[in-house]
Short mmCIF file of C-alpha atoms in Angstrom, two decimals:
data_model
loop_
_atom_site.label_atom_id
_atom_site.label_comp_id
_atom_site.label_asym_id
_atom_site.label_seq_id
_atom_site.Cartn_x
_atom_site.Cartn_y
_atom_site.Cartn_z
CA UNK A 1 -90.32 -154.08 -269.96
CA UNK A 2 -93.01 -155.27 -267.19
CA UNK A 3 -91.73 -155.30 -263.51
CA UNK A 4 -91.73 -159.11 -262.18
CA UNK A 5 -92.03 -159.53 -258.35
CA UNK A 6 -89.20 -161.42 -256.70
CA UNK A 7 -89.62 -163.58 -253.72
CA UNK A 8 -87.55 -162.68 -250.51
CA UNK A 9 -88.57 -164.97 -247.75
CA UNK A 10 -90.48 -166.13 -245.18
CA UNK A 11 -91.88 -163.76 -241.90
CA UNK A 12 -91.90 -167.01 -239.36
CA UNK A 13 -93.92 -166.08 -235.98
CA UNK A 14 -97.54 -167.30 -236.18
CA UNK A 15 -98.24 -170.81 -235.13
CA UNK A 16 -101.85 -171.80 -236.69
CA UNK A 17 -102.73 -170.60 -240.36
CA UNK A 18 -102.57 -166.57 -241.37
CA UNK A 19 -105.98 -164.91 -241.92
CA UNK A 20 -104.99 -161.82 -243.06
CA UNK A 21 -102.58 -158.97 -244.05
CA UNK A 22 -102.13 -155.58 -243.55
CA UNK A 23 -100.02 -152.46 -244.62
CA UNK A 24 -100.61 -148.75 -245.56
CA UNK A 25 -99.07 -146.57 -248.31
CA UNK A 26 -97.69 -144.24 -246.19
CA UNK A 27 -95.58 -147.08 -243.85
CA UNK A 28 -94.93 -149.44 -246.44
CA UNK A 29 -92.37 -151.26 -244.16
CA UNK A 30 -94.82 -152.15 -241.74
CA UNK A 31 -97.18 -154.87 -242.06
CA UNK A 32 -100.07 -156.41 -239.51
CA UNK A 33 -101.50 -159.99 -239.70
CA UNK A 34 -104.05 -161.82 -238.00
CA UNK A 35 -103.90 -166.01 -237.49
CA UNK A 36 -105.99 -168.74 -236.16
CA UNK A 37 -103.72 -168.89 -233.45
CA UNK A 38 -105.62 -165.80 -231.77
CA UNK A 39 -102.61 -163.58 -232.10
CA UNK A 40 -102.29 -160.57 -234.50
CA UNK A 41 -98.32 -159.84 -235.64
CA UNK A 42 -96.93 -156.20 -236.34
CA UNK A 43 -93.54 -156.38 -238.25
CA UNK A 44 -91.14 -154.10 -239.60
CA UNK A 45 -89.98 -154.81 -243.13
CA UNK A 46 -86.24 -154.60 -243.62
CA UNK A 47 -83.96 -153.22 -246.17
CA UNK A 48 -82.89 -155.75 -249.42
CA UNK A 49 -79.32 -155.51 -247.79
CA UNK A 50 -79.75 -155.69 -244.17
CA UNK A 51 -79.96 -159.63 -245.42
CA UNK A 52 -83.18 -160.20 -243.84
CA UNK A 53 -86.97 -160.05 -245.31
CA UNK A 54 -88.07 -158.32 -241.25
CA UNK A 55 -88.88 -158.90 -237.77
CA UNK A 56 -91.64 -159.33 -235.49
CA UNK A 57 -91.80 -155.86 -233.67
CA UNK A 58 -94.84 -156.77 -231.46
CA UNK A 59 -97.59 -159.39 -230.54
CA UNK A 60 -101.10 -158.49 -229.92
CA UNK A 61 -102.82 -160.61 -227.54
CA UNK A 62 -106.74 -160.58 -226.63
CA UNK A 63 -108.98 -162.72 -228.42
CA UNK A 64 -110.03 -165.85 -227.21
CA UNK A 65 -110.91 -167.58 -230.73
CA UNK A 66 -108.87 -167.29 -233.73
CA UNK A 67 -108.66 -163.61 -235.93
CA UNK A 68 -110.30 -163.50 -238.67
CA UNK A 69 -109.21 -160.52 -240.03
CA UNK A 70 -107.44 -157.35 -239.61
CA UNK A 71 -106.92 -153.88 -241.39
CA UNK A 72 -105.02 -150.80 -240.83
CA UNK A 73 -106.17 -147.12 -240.04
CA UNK A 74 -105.26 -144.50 -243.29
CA UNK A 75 -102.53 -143.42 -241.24
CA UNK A 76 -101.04 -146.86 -240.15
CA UNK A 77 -101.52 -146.05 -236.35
CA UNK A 78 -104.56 -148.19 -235.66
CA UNK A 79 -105.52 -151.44 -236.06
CA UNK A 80 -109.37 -153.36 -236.28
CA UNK A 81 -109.27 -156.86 -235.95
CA UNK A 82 -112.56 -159.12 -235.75
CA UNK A 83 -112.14 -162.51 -233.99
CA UNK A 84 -114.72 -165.90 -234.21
CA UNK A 85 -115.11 -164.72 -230.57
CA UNK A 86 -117.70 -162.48 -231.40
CA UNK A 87 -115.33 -159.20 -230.61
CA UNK A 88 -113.51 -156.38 -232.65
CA UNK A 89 -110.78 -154.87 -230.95
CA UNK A 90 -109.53 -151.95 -232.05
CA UNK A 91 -105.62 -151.39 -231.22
CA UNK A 92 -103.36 -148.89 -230.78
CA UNK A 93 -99.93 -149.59 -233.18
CA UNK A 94 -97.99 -147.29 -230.61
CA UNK A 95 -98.71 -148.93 -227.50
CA UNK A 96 -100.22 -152.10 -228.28
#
């Protein structure tokens, strides 16, 4: 029998369209995304029982035109984004 995925809602937060996502293997509950509104998300995946899908656990603020993308270090405690500013920013997941 083939595993099906199963929708469990919605991560509200960005306010223009979502660019990108994010996540590692070794911190599957965390994911990163990058948006058009020049932001880039970090949230914490949650349990099936807790009754919510996650949270917002930080904002990353800095570009001055929207992200384009973003990807994770190997170990999850690094982000690059790249912004139609003409910058990459590389960020620190433990500070910010």
């Amino acid at each position: 029998m083939a595993e099906s995925l199963v929708y469990r809602g919605v991560l509200p937060g960005h306010r223009g369209w979502v660019t990108a996502i994010a996540t590692t293997y070794e911190q599957s509950n965390l994911v990163v995304s990058s948006s058009r509104d020049k932001t880039i998300m970090i949230w914490e995946l949650t349990p099936e029982h807790e009754g919510t899908i996650g949270y917002a656990r930080k904002l990353l603020t800095g570009h001055c035109e929207p992200v384009a993308s973003v990807v994770l270090s190997s170990d999850g405690q690094f982000a690059l984004s790249c912004s139609w500013d003409k910058t990459m920013r590389l960020w620190d997941l433990n500070t910010g």
